[in-house]
XYZ file of N, CA, C and O in Angstrom:
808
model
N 123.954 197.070 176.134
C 124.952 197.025 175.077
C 126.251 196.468 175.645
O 126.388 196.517 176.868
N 127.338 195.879 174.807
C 128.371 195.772 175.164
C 129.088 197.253 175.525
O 128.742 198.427 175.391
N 130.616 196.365 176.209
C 131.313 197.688 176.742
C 131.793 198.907 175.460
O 131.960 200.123 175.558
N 131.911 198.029 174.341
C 131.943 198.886 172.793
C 130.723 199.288 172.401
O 130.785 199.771 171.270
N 129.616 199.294 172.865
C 129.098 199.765 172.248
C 127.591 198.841 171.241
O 126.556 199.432 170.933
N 127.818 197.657 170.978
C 126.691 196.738 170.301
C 125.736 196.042 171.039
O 125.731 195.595 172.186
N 124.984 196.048 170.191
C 123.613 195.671 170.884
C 123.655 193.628 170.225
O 122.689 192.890 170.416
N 124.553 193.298 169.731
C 124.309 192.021 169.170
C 125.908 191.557 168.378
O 126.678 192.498 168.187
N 126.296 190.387 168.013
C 126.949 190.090 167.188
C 126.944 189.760 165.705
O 126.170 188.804 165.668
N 127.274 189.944 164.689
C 127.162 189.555 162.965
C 126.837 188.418 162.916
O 126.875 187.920 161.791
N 126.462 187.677 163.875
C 126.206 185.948 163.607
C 124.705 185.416 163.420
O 123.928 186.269 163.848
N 124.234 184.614 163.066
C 122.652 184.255 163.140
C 122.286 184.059 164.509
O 121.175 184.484 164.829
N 123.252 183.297 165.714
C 122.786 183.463 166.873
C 122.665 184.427 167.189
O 123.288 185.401 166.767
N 121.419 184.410 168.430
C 121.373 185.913 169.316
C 122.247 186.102 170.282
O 122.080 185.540 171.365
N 123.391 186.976 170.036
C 124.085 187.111 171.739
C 123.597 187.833 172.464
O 123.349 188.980 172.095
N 123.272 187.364 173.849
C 122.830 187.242 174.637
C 123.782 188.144 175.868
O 124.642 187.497 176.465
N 123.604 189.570 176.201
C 123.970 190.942 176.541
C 123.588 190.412 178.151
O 124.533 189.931 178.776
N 122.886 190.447 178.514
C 121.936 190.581 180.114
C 122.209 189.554 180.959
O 122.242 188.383 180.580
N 122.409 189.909 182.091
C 122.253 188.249 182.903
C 121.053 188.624 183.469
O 120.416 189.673 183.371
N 120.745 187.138 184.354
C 118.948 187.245 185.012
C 118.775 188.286 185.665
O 117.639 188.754 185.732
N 119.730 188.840 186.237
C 119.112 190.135 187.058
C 118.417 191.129 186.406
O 117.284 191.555 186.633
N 119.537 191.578 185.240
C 119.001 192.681 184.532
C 117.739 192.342 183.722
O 116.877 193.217 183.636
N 117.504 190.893 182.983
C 116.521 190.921 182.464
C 115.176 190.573 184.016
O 114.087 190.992 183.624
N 115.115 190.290 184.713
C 114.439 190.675 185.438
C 113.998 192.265 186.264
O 113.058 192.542 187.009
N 114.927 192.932 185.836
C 114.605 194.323 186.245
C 113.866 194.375 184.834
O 112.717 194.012 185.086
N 113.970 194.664 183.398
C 113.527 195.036 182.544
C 112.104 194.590 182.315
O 111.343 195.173 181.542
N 111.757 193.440 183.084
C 110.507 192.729 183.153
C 109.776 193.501 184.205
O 108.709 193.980 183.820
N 110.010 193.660 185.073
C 109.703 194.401 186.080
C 108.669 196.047 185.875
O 107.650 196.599 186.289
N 109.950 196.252 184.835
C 109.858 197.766 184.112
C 108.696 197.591 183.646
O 107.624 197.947 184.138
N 108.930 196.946 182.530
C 107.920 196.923 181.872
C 106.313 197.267 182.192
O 105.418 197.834 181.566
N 106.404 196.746 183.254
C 104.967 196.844 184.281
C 104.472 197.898 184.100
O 103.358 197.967 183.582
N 105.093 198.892 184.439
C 104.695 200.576 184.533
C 104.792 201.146 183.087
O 104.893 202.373 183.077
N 104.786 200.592 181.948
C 104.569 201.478 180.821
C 102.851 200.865 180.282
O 102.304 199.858 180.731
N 102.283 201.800 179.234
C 101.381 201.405 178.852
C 101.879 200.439 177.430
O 101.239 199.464 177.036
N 102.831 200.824 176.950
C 103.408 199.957 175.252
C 104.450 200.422 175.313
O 104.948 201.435 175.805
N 104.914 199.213 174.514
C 106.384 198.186 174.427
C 106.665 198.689 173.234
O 105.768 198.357 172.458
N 107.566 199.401 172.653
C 107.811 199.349 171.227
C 109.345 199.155 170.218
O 110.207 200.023 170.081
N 109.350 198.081 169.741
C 110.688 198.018 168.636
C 110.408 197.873 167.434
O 109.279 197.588 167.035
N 111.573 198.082 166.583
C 111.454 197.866 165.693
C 111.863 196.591 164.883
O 112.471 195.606 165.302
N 111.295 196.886 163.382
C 110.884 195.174 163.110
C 112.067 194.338 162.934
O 112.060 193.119 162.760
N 113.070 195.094 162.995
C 114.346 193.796 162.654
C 114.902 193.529 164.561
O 115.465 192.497 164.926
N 114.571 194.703 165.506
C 114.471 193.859 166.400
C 113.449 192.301 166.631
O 113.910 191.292 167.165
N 112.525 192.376 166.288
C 111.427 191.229 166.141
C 111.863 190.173 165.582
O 111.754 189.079 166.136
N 112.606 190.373 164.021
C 113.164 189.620 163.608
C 114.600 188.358 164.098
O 114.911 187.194 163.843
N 115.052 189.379 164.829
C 117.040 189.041 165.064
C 116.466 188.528 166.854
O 117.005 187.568 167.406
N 115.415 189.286 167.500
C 115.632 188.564 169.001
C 114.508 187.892 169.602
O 114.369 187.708 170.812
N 113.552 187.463 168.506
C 112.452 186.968 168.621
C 111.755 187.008 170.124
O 111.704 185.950 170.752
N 111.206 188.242 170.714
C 111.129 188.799 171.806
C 109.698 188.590 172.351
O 109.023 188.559 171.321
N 109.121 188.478 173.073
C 108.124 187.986 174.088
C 107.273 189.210 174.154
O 106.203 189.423 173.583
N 108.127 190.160 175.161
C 107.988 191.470 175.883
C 107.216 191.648 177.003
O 106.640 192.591 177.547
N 107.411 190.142 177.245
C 106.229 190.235 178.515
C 106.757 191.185 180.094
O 107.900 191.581 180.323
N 105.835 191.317 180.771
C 106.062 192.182 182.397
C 105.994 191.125 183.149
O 105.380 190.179 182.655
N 106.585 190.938 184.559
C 106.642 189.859 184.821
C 105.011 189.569 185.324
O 104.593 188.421 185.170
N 104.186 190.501 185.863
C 102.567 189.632 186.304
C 101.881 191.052 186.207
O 102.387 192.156 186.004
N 100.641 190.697 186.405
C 99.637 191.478 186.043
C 99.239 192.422 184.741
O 100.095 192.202 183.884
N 98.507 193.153 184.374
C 98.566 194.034 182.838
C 99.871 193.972 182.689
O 100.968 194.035 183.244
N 99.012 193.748 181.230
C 100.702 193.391 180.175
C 100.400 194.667 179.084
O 99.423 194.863 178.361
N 101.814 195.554 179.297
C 102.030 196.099 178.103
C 101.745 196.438 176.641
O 102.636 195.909 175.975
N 100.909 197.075 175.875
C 100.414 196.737 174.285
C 102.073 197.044 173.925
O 102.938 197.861 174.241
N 101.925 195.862 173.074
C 103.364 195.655 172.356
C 103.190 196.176 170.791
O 102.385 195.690 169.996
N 104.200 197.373 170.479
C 103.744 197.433 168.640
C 105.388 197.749 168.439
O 106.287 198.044 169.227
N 105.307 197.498 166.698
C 106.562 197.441 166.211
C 106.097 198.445 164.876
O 104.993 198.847 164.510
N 107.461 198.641 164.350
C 107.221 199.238 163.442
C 108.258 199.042 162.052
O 109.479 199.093 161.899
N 106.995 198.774 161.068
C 108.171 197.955 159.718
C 107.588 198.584 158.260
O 106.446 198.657 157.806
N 108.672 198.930 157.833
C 108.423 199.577 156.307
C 108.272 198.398 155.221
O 107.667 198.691 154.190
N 108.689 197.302 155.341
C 108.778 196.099 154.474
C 107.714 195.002 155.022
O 107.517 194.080 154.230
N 107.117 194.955 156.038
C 106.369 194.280 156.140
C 106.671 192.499 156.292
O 105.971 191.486 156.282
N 108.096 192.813 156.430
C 108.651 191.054 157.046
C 108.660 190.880 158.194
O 109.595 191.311 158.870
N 107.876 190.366 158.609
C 107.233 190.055 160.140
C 106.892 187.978 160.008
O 106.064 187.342 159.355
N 107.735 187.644 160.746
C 107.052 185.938 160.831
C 105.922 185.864 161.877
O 106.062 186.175 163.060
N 104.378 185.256 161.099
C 103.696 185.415 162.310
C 103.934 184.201 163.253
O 103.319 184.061 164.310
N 104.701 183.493 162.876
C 104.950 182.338 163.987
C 105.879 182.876 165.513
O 105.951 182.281 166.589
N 106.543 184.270 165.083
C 107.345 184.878 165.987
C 106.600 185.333 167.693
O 105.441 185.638 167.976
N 107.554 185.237 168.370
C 107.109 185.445 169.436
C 105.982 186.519 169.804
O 104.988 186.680 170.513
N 106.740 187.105 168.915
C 105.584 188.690 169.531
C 104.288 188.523 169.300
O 103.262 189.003 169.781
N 104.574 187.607 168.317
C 102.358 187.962 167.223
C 102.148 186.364 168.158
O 101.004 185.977 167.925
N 102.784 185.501 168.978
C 102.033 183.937 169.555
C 102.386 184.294 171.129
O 102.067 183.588 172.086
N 102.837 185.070 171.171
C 102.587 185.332 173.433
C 101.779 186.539 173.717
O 102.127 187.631 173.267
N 100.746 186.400 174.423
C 100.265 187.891 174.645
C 99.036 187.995 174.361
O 98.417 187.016 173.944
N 98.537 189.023 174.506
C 97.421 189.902 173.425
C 98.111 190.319 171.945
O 99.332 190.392 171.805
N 97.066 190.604 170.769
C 97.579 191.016 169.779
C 98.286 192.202 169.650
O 97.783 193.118 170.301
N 99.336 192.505 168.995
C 100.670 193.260 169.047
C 99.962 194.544 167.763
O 99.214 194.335 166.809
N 100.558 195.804 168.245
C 100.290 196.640 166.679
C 100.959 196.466 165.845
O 101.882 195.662 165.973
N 100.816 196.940 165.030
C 101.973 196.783 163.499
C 101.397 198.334 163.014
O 100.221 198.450 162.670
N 101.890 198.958 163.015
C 102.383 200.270 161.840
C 103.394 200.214 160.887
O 104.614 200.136 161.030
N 102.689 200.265 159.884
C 103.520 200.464 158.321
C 102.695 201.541 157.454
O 101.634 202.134 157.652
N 103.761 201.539 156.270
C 103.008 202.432 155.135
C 101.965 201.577 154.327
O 102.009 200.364 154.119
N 101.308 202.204 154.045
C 100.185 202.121 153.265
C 100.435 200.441 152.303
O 99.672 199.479 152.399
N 101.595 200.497 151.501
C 101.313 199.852 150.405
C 101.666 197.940 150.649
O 101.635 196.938 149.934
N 102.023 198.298 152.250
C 102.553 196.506 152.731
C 101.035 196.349 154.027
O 100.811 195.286 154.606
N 100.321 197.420 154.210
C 99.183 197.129 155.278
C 98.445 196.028 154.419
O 98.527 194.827 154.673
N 98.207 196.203 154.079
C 96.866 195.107 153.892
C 97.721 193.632 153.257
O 96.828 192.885 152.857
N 98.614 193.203 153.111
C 99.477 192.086 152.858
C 99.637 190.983 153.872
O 100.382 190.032 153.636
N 100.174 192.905 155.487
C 100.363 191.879 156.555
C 98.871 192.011 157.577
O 98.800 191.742 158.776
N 97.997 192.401 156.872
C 96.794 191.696 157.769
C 96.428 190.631 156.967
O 95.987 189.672 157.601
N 96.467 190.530 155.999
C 96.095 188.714 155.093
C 96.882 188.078 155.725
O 96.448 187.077 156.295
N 98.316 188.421 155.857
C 99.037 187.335 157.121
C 99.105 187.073 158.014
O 98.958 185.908 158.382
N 99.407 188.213 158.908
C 98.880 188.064 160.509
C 97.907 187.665 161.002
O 97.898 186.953 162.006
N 96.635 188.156 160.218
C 95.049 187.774 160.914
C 94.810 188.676 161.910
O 95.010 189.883 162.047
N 94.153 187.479 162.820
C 94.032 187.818 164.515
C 95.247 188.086 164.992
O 95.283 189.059 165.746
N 96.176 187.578 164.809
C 97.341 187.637 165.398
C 98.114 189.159 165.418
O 99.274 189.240 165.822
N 97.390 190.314 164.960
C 97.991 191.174 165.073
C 96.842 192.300 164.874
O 95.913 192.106 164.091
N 96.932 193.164 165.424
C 96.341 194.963 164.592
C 97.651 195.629 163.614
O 98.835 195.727 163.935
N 96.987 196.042 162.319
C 97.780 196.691 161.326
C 97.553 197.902 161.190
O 96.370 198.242 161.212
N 98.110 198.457 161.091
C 97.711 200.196 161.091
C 98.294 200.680 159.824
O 99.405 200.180 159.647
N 97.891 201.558 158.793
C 98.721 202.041 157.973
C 98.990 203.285 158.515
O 98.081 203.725 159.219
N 100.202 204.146 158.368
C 100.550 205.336 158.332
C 100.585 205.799 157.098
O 100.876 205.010 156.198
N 100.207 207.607 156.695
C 100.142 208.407 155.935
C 101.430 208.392 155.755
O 102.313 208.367 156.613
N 101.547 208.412 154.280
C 102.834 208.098 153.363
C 104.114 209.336 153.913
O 103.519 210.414 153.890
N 105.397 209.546 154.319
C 105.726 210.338 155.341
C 106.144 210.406 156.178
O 107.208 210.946 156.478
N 105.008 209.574 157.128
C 105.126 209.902 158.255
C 105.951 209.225 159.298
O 106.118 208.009 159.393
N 106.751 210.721 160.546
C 107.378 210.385 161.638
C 107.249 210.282 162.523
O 106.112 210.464 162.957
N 108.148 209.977 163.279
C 107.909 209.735 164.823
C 106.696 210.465 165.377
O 105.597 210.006 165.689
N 107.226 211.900 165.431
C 105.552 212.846 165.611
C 104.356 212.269 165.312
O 103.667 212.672 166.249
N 103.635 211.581 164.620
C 102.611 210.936 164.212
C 102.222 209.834 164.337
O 101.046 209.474 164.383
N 103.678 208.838 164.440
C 103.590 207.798 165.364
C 102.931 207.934 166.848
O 101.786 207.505 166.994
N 103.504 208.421 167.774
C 103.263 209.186 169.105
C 102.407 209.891 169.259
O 101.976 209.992 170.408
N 101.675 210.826 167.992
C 100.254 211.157 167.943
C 98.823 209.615 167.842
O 97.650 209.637 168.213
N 99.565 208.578 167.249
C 98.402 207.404 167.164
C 98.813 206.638 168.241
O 97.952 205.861 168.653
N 99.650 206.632 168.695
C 99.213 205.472 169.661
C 99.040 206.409 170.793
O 98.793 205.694 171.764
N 99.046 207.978 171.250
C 98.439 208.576 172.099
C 97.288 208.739 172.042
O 96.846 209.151 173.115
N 95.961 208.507 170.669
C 95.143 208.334 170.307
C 94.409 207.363 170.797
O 93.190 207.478 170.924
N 95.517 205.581 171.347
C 95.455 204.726 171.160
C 95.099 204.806 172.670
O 94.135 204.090 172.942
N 95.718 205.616 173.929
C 95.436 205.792 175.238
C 96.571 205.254 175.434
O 96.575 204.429 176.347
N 97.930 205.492 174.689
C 99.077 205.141 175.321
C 99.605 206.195 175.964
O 99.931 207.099 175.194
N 99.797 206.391 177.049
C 100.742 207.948 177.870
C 102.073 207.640 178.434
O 103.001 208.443 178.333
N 102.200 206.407 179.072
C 103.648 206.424 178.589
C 103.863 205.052 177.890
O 103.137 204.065 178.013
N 105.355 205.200 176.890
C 105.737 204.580 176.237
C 107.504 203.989 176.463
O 108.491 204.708 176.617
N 107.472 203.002 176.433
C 109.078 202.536 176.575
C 109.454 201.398 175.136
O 108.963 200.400 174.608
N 110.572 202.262 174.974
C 111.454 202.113 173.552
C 112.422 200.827 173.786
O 113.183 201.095 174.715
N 112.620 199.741 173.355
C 113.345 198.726 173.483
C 114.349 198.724 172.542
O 115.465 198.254 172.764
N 113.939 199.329 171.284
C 115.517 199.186 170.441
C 114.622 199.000 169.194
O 113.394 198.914 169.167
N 115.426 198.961 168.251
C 116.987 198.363 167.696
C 117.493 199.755 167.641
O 116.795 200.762 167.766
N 118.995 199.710 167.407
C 119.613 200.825 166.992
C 119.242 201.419 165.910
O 120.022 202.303 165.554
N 118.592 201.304 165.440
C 118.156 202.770 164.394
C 116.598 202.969 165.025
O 116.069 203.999 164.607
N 116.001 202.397 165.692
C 114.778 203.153 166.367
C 115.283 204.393 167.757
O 114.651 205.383 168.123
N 116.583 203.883 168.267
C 116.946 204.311 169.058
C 117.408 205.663 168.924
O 117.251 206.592 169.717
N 118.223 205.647 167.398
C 118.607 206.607 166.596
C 117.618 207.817 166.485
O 117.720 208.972 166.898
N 116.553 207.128 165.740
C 115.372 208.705 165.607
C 114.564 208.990 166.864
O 113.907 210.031 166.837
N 114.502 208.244 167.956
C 113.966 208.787 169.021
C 115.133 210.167 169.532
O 114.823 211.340 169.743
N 116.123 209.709 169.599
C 117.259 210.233 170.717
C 117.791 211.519 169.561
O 118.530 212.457 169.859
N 117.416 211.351 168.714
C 118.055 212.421 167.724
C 117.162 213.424 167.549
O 117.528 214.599 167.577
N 116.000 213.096 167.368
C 114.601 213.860 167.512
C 114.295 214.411 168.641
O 113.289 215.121 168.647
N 115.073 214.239 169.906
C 114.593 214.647 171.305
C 113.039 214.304 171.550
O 112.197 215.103 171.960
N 112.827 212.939 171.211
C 111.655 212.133 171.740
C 111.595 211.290 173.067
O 110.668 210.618 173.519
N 112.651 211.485 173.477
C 113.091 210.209 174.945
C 113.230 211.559 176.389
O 113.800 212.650 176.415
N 112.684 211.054 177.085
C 112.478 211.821 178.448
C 113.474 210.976 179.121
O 113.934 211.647 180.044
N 114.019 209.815 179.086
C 114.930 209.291 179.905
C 115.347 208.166 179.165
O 114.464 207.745 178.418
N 116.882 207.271 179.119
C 117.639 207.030 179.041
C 118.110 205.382 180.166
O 118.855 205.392 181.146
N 117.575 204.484 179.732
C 118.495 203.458 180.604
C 119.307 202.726 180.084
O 118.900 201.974 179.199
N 120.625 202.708 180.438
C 121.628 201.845 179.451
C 122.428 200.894 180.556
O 123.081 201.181 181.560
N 122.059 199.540 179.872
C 122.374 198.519 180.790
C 123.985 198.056 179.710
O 124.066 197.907 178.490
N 125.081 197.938 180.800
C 125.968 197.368 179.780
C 126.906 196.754 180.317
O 127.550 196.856 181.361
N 126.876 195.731 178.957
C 127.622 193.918 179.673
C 129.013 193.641 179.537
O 129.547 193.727 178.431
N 129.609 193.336 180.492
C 131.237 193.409 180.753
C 131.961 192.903 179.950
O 133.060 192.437 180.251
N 131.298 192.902 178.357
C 132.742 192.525 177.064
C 132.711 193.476 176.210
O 132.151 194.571 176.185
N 133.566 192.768 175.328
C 133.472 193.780 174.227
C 132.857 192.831 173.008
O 132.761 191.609 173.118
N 132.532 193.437 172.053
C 131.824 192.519 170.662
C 133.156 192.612 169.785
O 133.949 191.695 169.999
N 133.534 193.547 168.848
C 134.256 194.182 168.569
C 134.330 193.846 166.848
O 135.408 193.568 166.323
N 133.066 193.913 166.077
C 132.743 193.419 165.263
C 132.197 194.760 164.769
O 131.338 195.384 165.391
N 132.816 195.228 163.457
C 132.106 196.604 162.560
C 131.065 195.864 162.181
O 130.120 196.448 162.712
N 130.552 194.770 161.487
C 129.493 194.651 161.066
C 128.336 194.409 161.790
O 127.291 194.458 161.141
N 128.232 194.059 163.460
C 127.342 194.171 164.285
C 126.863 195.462 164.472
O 127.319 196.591 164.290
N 125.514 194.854 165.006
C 124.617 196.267 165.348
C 124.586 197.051 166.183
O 124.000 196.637 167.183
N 125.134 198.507 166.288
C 125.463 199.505 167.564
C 124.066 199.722 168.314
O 122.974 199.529 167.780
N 124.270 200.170 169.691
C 123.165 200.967 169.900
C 122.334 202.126 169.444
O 121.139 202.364 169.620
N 123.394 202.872 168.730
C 122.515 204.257 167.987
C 123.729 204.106 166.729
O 124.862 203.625 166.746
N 122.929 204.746 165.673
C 123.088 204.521 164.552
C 123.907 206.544 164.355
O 123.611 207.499 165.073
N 125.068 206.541 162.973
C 125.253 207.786 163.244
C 124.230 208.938 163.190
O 123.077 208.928 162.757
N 124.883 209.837 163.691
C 123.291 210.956 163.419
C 123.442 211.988 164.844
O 123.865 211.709 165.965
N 122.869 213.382 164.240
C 122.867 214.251 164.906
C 122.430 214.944 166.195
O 121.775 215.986 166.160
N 122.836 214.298 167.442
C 122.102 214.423 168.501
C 122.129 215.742 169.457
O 123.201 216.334 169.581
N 120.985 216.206 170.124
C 120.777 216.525 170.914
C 121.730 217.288 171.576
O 122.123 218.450 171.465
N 122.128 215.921 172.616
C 123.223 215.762 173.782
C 124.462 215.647 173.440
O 124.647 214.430 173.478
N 125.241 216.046 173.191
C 126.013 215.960 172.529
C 127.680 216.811 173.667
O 127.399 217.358 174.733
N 128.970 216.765 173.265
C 129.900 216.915 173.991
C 129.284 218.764 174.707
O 130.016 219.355 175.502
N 128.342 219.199 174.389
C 128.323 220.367 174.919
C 126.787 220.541 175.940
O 126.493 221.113 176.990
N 126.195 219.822 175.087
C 125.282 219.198 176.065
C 125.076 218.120 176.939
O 124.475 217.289 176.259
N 125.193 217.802 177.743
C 125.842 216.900 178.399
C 124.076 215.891 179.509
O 123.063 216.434 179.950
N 124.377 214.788 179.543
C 122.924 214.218 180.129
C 123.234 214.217 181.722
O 124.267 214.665 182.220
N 122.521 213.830 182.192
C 122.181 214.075 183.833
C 121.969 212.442 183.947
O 121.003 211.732 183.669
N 123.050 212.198 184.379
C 123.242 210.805 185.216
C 122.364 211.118 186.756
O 122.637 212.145 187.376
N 121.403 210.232 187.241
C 120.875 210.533 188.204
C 120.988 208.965 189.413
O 120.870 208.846 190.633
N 121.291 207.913 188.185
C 121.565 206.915 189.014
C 122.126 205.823 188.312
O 121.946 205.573 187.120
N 122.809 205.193 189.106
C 123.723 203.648 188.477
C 122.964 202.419 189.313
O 122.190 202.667 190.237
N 123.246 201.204 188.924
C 122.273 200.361 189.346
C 123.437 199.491 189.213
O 124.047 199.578 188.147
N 124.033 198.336 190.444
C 124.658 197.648 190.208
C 124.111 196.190 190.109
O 123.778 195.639 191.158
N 123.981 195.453 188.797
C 123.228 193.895 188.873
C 123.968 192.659 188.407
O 124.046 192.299 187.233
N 124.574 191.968 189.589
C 125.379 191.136 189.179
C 126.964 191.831 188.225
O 127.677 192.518 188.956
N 127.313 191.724 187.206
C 128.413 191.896 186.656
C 128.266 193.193 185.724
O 129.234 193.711 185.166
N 126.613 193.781 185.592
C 126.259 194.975 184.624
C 126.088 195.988 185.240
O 125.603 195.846 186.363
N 126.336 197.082 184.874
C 125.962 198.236 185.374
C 124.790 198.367 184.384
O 124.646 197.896 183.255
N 123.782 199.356 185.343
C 122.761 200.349 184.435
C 122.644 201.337 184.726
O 122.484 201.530 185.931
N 122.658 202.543 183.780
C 123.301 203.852 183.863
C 121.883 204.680 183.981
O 121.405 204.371 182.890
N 121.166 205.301 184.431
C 119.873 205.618 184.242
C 120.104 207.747 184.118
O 120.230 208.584 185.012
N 120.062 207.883 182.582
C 120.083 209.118 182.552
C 119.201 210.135 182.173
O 119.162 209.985 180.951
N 118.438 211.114 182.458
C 117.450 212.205 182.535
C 118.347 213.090 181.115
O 119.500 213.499 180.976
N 116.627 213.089 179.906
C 116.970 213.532 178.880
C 115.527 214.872 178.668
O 114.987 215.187 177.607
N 115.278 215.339 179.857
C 113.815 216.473 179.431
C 114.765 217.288 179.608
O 114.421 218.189 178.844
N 115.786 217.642 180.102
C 116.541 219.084 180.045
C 118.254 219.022 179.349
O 119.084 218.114 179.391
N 118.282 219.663 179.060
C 120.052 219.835 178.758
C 120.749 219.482 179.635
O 120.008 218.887 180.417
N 122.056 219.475 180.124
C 122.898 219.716 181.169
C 122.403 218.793 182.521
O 123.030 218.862 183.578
């Protein structure tokens, strides 16, 4: 995120947060999870790859209530096929569109995070790493679904209300009385990354 706080600017371009280091650590990362997951207007706004830099690659899934997904987008043309979880009444729309190019899953009309994380643990996913957008970030971190915390952040400011924050408002957890456990800083090039421990309070 920027030093305020956004994950992007109000503009159609993508601004571009990371220098090579950091996105080479995040590639790196990637390695060690079993699935990649954002949500669909991340897909949309940063037309994202998600690749690791070599060997097993990550199952990549997103998750969209509207079912606007371009299959020409990165995610559904690099890779193996990507999941898609939605509700019921846009599943079968975006498998006439996607094709091969994707697995569609419907979810029971409802359903949250809990059930999410119940199917793709179904799926033989055990661990999972969260890429964003700010409102996915929102119901993980508010829900006390995140075991840890990495926040990489780039030496400006955005300073734009209508850009997109990292977490969206909402009732967290951690909060001024609960406080997170910084366990390490990472210095890369001009960014810091803040790496903080979220299984306990304090």
């Amino acid at each position: 995120m920027s030093l305020d706080g956004y994950l992007d600017d109000a503009t159609a371009t993508r601004l571009v947060l990371s220098n090579d280091e950091d996105l080479n650590r995040v590639r790196q990362l990637r390695g060690h999870y079993d699935a990649i997951l954002v949500g669909a207007e991340t897909v949309r706004r940063d037309n994202p790859s998600l690749r690791a830099v070599d060997g097993p690659q990550p199952r990549k899934v997103t998750l969209t209530a509207t079912g606007d997904l371009d299959p020409a987008s990165r995610f559904f043309t690099t890779g193996a096929a990507p999941l898609v979880l939605c509700p019921p009444p846009v599943a079968e729309e975006l498998r006439r569109r996607l094709g091969e190019r994707a697995e569609v899953q419907s979810l029971p009309a409802g359903a949250g995070l809990a059930e999410i994380l119940q199917t793709l643990w179904n799926l033989g996913v055990r661990r999972l790493m969260v890429e964003g957008g700010g409102s996915v970030h929102t119901q993980f971190l508010t829900q006390g679904l995140a075991d840890e915390l990495r926040l990489a952040v780039a030496p400006f400011f955005v300073g734009d209300a209508a850009a997109p924050r990292f977490t969206e408002p909402g009732k967290f957890p951690h909060d001024g009385q609960h406080r997170m456990r910084l366990y390490e800083v990472e210095h890369l090039g001009d960014m810091a990354v803040l790496h903080y421990s979220l299984d306990a309070h304090g």
